mmCIF file of C-alpha atoms in Angstrom:
data_model
loop_
_atom_site.group_PDB
_atom_site.id
_atom_site.type_symbol
_atom_site.label_atom_id
_atom_site.label_comp_id
_atom_site.label_asym_id
_atom_site.label_seq_id
_atom_site.Cartn_x
_atom_site.Cartn_y
_atom_site.Cartn_z
ATOM 1 C CA MET A 1 0.259 -0.134 0.167
ATOM 2 C CA LYS A 2 2.942 2.252 0.421
ATOM 3 C CA GLU A 3 3.551 1.825 -3.463
ATOM 4 C CA THR A 4 0.048 3.847 -3.795
ATOM 5 C CA LYS A 5 -0.107 7.745 -3.177
ATOM 6 C CA THR A 6 1.603 8.611 0.372
ATOM 7 C CA VAL A 7 -2.082 10.226 1.133
ATOM 8 C CA GLY A 8 -4.749 7.764 0.256
ATOM 9 C CA GLY A 9 -2.258 5.143 1.232
ATOM 10 C CA GLN A 10 -2.895 6.288 4.530
ATOM 11 C CA THR A 11 -6.297 6.795 4.345
ATOM 12 C CA TYR A 12 -6.889 3.510 3.097
ATOM 13 C CA CYS A 13 -4.709 2.040 5.712
ATOM 14 C CA PHE A 14 -7.131 4.007 8.551
ATOM 15 C CA ILE A 15 -10.165 3.277 7.087
ATOM 16 C CA LEU A 16 -9.388 -0.630 7.012
ATOM 17 C CA ALA A 17 -7.791 -0.521 10.475
ATOM 18 C CA LEU A 18 -11.343 0.999 11.957
ATOM 19 C CA PHE A 19 -12.800 -1.815 9.669
ATOM 20 C CA LEU A 20 -10.960 -4.567 11.648
ATOM 21 C CA ASP A 21 -10.821 -3.018 15.179
ATOM 22 C CA SER A 22 -15.167 -2.800 14.776
ATOM 23 C CA GLU A 23 -15.159 -6.699 13.757
ATOM 24 C CA ARG A 24 -13.166 -7.443 16.691
ATOM 25 C CA LEU A 25 -15.070 -5.208 18.867
ATOM 26 C CA PHE A 26 -18.481 -6.690 17.897
ATOM 27 C CA THR A 27 -16.810 -10.372 18.225
ATOM 28 C CA TYR A 28 -16.280 -9.611 21.489
ATOM 29 C CA THR A 29 -19.700 -8.094 22.533
ATOM 30 C CA VAL A 30 -21.561 -11.265 21.270
ATOM 31 C CA SER A 31 -19.090 -13.523 23.203
ATOM 32 C CA MET A 32 -19.031 -11.872 25.884
ATOM 33 C CA THR A 33 -23.164 -11.259 26.093
ATOM 34 C CA THR A 34 -23.949 -12.881 29.387
ATOM 35 C CA GLU A 35 -21.379 -11.246 31.323
ATOM 36 C CA TYR A 36 -22.593 -8.183 30.353
ATOM 37 C CA LYS A 37 -26.115 -8.971 31.418
ATOM 38 C CA GLU A 38 -25.074 -9.678 34.928
ATOM 39 C CA LYS A 39 -23.546 -6.673 35.359
ATOM 40 C CA ILE A 40 -25.874 -4.768 34.237
ATOM 41 C CA ASN A 41 -28.834 -6.996 36.316
ATOM 42 C CA GLN A 42 -26.190 -6.324 39.689
ATOM 43 C CA PHE A 43 -26.830 -2.573 38.928
ATOM 44 C CA TYR A 44 -29.912 -2.881 38.253
ATOM 45 C CA LYS A 45 -30.698 -4.431 41.746
ATOM 46 C CA THR A 46 -28.411 -2.524 43.634
ATOM 47 C CA LYS A 47 -29.546 0.813 42.517
ATOM 48 C CA LYS A 48 -33.438 0.145 42.085
ATOM 49 C CA ARG A 49 -33.127 1.582 38.346
ATOM 50 C CA MET A 50 -31.761 0.666 35.088
ATOM 51 C CA PRO A 51 -28.034 2.342 34.094
ATOM 52 C CA SER A 52 -28.072 5.128 31.851
ATOM 53 C CA TYR A 53 -25.755 4.368 28.109
ATOM 54 C CA SER A 54 -22.915 6.378 30.168
ATOM 55 C CA GLU A 55 -23.185 3.996 33.332
ATOM 56 C CA ILE A 56 -23.133 1.119 30.839
ATOM 57 C CA MET A 57 -20.055 2.471 28.535
ATOM 58 C CA LYS A 58 -18.085 2.695 31.987
ATOM 59 C CA LEU A 59 -19.737 -0.175 33.948
ATOM 60 C CA LEU A 60 -18.354 -2.524 30.414
ATOM 61 C CA GLY A 61 -15.299 -1.044 30.114
ATOM 62 C CA PHE A 62 -16.198 -0.052 26.635
ATOM 63 C CA LYS A 63 -14.200 3.039 24.621
ATOM 64 C CA SER A 64 -17.125 4.434 23.074
ATOM 65 C CA LYS A 65 -21.061 4.712 23.227
ATOM 66 C CA ASN A 66 -21.248 3.245 20.036
ATOM 67 C CA SER A 67 -20.183 -0.050 21.264
ATOM 68 C CA VAL A 68 -23.138 0.503 23.979
ATOM 69 C CA PHE A 69 -25.774 1.007 21.200
ATOM 70 C CA LYS A 70 -25.116 -2.303 19.991
ATOM 71 C CA LEU A 71 -25.176 -3.719 23.392
ATOM 72 C CA VAL A 72 -28.549 -2.587 23.844
ATOM 73 C CA LYS A 73 -30.154 -3.062 20.217
ATOM 74 C CA LYS A 74 -28.793 -7.365 20.743
ATOM 75 C CA LEU A 75 -29.873 -6.834 23.895
ATOM 76 C CA GLU A 76 -33.357 -6.236 23.288
ATOM 77 C CA LYS A 77 -33.799 -8.427 20.302
ATOM 78 C CA ASP A 78 -33.034 -11.192 23.366
ATOM 79 C CA GLY A 79 -35.548 -9.197 25.468
ATOM 80 C CA PHE A 80 -33.249 -8.676 28.422
ATOM 81 C CA LEU A 81 -34.316 -4.570 28.232
ATOM 82 C CA SER A 82 -36.690 -2.745 26.217
ATOM 83 C CA LYS A 83 -37.264 1.189 25.735
ATOM 84 C CA ASP A 84 -39.345 3.388 27.331
ATOM 85 C CA LYS A 85 -41.250 6.480 24.808
ATOM 86 C CA LYS A 86 -38.039 9.123 25.569
ATOM 87 C CA GLY A 87 -35.787 6.091 25.045
ATOM 88 C CA ARG A 88 -34.691 4.954 28.639
ATOM 89 C CA LEU A 89 -33.997 1.439 29.699
ATOM 90 C CA ILE A 90 -36.489 -0.805 31.142
ATOM 91 C CA PRO A 91 -35.908 -4.001 32.545
ATOM 92 C CA GLN A 92 -37.589 -7.051 31.021
ATOM 93 C CA LYS A 93 -36.591 -10.822 31.374
ATOM 94 C CA MET A 94 -33.637 -9.734 34.186
ATOM 95 C CA LEU A 95 -35.288 -11.622 37.027
ATOM 96 C CA SER A 96 -34.064 -15.178 37.227
ATOM 97 C CA GLN A 97 -36.367 -17.522 36.176
ATOM 98 C CA PHE A 98 -37.966 -20.484 38.441
ATOM 99 C CA LYS A 99 -39.386 -23.855 37.723
ATOM 100 C CA VAL A 100 -43.235 -24.544 37.831
ATOM 101 C CA LEU A 101 -43.343 -27.436 39.836
ATOM 102 C CA GLY A 102 -47.501 -27.954 38.995
ATOM 103 C CA SER A 103 -49.631 -27.744 42.156
ATOM 104 C CA VAL A 104 -50.080 -27.947 45.448
ATOM 105 C CA GLU A 105 -53.260 -29.183 47.605
ATOM 106 C CA ALA A 106 -54.180 -26.197 49.398
ATOM 107 C CA GLY A 107 -58.047 -28.447 51.203
ATOM 108 C CA PHE A 108 -56.921 -31.958 51.900
ATOM 109 C CA PRO A 109 -53.441 -33.573 51.773
ATOM 110 C CA SER A 110 -53.146 -35.072 48.458
ATOM 111 C CA ALA A 111 -50.170 -36.956 46.574
ATOM 112 C CA ALA A 112 -47.631 -34.758 44.733
ATOM 113 C CA GLU A 113 -44.719 -35.311 42.402
ATOM 114 C CA GLU A 114 -42.056 -33.198 41.698
ATOM 115 C CA GLU A 115 -43.407 -32.313 37.846
ATOM 116 C CA LEU A 116 -41.948 -29.159 35.939
ATOM 117 C CA SER A 117 -44.700 -27.486 34.220
ATOM 118 C CA ASP A 118 -42.970 -24.384 32.895
ATOM 119 C CA THR A 119 -40.690 -21.723 34.035
ATOM 120 C CA ILE A 120 -41.390 -18.293 34.907
ATOM 121 C CA THR A 121 -40.145 -15.085 36.075
ATOM 122 C CA LEU A 122 -41.521 -13.006 38.487
ATOM 123 C CA ASP A 123 -41.442 -9.872 36.515
ATOM 124 C CA GLU A 124 -43.148 -11.868 33.937
ATOM 125 C CA TYR A 125 -46.313 -13.146 36.235
ATOM 126 C CA LEU A 126 -46.448 -10.299 38.173
ATOM 127 C CA ILE A 127 -46.497 -7.123 35.834
ATOM 128 C CA GLY A 128 -48.552 -6.482 33.332
ATOM 129 C CA ASN A 129 -46.574 -2.794 32.131
ATOM 130 C CA LYS A 130 -43.646 -2.149 34.168
ATOM 131 C CA GLU A 131 -43.794 1.837 32.504
ATOM 132 C CA ALA A 132 -47.118 1.756 34.846
ATOM 133 C CA THR A 133 -46.112 0.039 37.615
ATOM 134 C CA PHE A 134 -44.684 0.856 41.086
ATOM 135 C CA ILE A 135 -44.383 -0.606 44.758
ATOM 136 C CA LEU A 136 -45.636 0.637 47.966
ATOM 137 C CA LYS A 137 -45.207 -0.649 51.657
ATOM 138 C CA VAL A 138 -48.556 -0.997 53.174
ATOM 139 C CA SER A 139 -48.596 0.660 56.715
ATOM 140 C CA GLY A 140 -51.552 -0.234 58.788
ATOM 141 C CA ASP A 141 -54.564 -2.884 58.959
ATOM 142 C CA SER A 142 -57.289 -2.126 57.038
ATOM 143 C CA MET A 143 -56.939 -4.418 54.060
ATOM 144 C CA LYS A 144 -56.137 -6.886 56.699
ATOM 145 C CA ASP A 145 -58.591 -9.748 55.756
ATOM 146 C CA ALA A 146 -58.015 -8.951 51.753
ATOM 147 C CA GLY A 147 -54.722 -10.424 52.804
ATOM 148 C CA ILE A 148 -53.009 -7.698 52.779
ATOM 149 C CA VAL A 149 -51.646 -6.364 56.149
ATOM 150 C CA GLN A 150 -48.984 -3.948 57.574
ATOM 151 C CA GLY A 151 -45.712 -4.431 56.081
ATOM 152 C CA ASP A 152 -46.624 -5.941 53.047
ATOM 153 C CA MET A 153 -45.359 -4.564 49.562
ATOM 154 C CA VAL A 154 -48.555 -4.016 46.784
ATOM 155 C CA ILE A 155 -47.492 -3.925 43.097
ATOM 156 C CA VAL A 156 -49.666 -1.428 42.399
ATOM 157 C CA GLU A 157 -50.207 -0.037 38.234
ATOM 158 C CA ARG A 158 -50.732 3.383 37.819
ATOM 159 C CA ASN A 159 -54.520 4.313 36.223
ATOM 160 C CA ASN A 160 -57.195 6.591 37.426
ATOM 161 C CA THR A 161 -59.824 4.260 36.602
ATOM 162 C CA ALA A 162 -61.312 1.591 38.310
ATOM 163 C CA LYS A 163 -63.839 -1.102 38.391
ATOM 164 C CA ASN A 164 -66.173 -1.690 41.146
ATOM 165 C CA GLY A 165 -64.056 -4.096 43.388
ATOM 166 C CA ASP A 166 -60.882 -3.007 42.570
ATOM 167 C CA ILE A 167 -58.112 -2.508 45.448
ATOM 168 C CA VAL A 168 -56.762 0.940 44.555
ATOM 169 C CA ILE A 169 -54.659 3.450 45.877
ATOM 170 C CA ALA A 170 -56.931 6.520 46.579
ATOM 171 C CA GLU A 171 -56.674 10.245 47.077
ATOM 172 C CA VAL A 172 -59.663 10.994 49.162
ATOM 173 C CA ASP A 173 -60.056 15.160 50.623
ATOM 174 C CA GLY A 174 -56.425 15.122 50.638
ATOM 175 C CA GLU A 175 -55.286 11.966 52.325
ATOM 176 C CA TRP A 176 -53.960 8.894 50.506
ATOM 177 C CA THR A 177 -55.118 5.160 51.367
ATOM 178 C CA ILE A 178 -55.391 1.236 50.258
ATOM 179 C CA LYS A 179 -59.566 0.495 49.910
ATOM 180 C CA TYR A 180 -62.044 -1.157 47.479
ATOM 181 C CA PHE A 181 -62.873 0.807 45.275
ATOM 182 C CA ARG A 182 -67.320 0.364 45.423
ATOM 183 C CA LYS A 183 -69.646 2.058 43.562
ATOM 184 C CA ILE A 184 -73.529 0.838 44.024
ATOM 185 C CA GLY A 185 -76.204 3.331 43.222
ATOM 186 C CA GLY A 186 -74.856 5.612 41.787
ATOM 187 C CA LYS A 187 -72.743 6.125 44.872
ATOM 188 C CA ILE A 188 -68.448 6.035 45.147
ATOM 189 C CA PHE A 189 -67.411 5.173 48.349
ATOM 190 C CA LEU A 190 -64.158 3.076 49.145
ATOM 191 C CA GLU A 191 -64.401 0.452 51.485
ATOM 192 C CA PRO A 192 -61.791 -1.810 53.777
ATOM 193 C CA ALA A 193 -61.757 -5.107 54.646
ATOM 194 C CA ASN A 194 -61.598 -4.589 58.211
ATOM 195 C CA LYS A 195 -64.943 -4.637 60.269
ATOM 196 C CA LYS A 196 -63.466 -2.023 62.393
ATOM 197 C CA TYR A 197 -63.040 0.483 60.144
ATOM 198 C CA GLN A 198 -66.069 1.999 58.508
ATOM 199 C CA PRO A 199 -66.393 3.062 54.153
ATOM 200 C CA ILE A 200 -65.093 6.189 53.441
ATOM 201 C CA TYR A 201 -67.219 8.733 51.686
ATOM 202 C CA PRO A 202 -65.482 11.952 49.800
ATOM 203 C CA LYS A 203 -66.762 15.293 51.194
ATOM 204 C CA GLU A 204 -64.961 16.771 48.510
ATOM 205 C CA GLU A 205 -62.716 14.946 46.113
ATOM 206 C CA LEU A 206 -61.933 11.200 45.844
ATOM 207 C CA LYS A 207 -58.953 10.610 42.896
ATOM 208 C CA ILE A 208 -58.195 6.686 41.806
ATOM 209 C CA THR A 209 -53.998 7.043 41.419
ATOM 210 C CA ALA A 210 -53.284 3.411 41.012
ATOM 211 C CA VAL A 211 -54.710 -0.040 41.042
ATOM 212 C CA VAL A 212 -53.325 -3.169 42.678
ATOM 213 C CA LYS A 213 -51.653 -6.339 40.725
ATOM 214 C CA ALA A 214 -50.297 -7.984 43.616
ATOM 215 C CA VAL A 215 -49.276 -8.235 47.179
ATOM 216 C CA VAL A 216 -45.650 -9.147 47.891
ATOM 217 C CA ARG A 217 -44.472 -10.407 51.361
ATOM 218 C CA LYS A 218 -41.593 -12.180 52.783
ATOM 219 C CA TYR A 219 -41.577 -14.474 55.656
#
């Protein structure tokens, strides 16, 4: 190549070097995908949020954001993560998968055999709309008869409408609560799941903020 014109030769060699370097980087990215997923997952568990592109670049030791874009594109195809409308990263299949070994009798005891029927991740099972989902810690005992007690974590989906019988997070006359949403005979009120408490009829305003989708309790 040195036999060609000096400027042309230098330009050509430079382009070739860039091309080879990109190929090596891409091959390395594919071979290390599992390790990258583990590091991103660990970041998510520690920070309780997804890393930014700059944080991924630093976390994985990349030298440019272009490498991060390529990795994110691949992880999207794998279903590991996705993006919201603003381009921010959202976790998808990041939680560990667990084996589903059939069912267990909650009535009279019965014979049981271990049989793998499926695998599932908790986020797939509990969360329908990740962008609208958040977690709240329960305080008080007004919903104990619905199986929601002090210290439980409720997974809720942001929604300003609710069906009769839904358990909701609501603001009633300036105060927040978790109760059953009731609509009977044209009247709307909030009903506790504990006989010690009375139904709440809004005096001025009732705003539904979210609907409870699941309850998480650690024993």
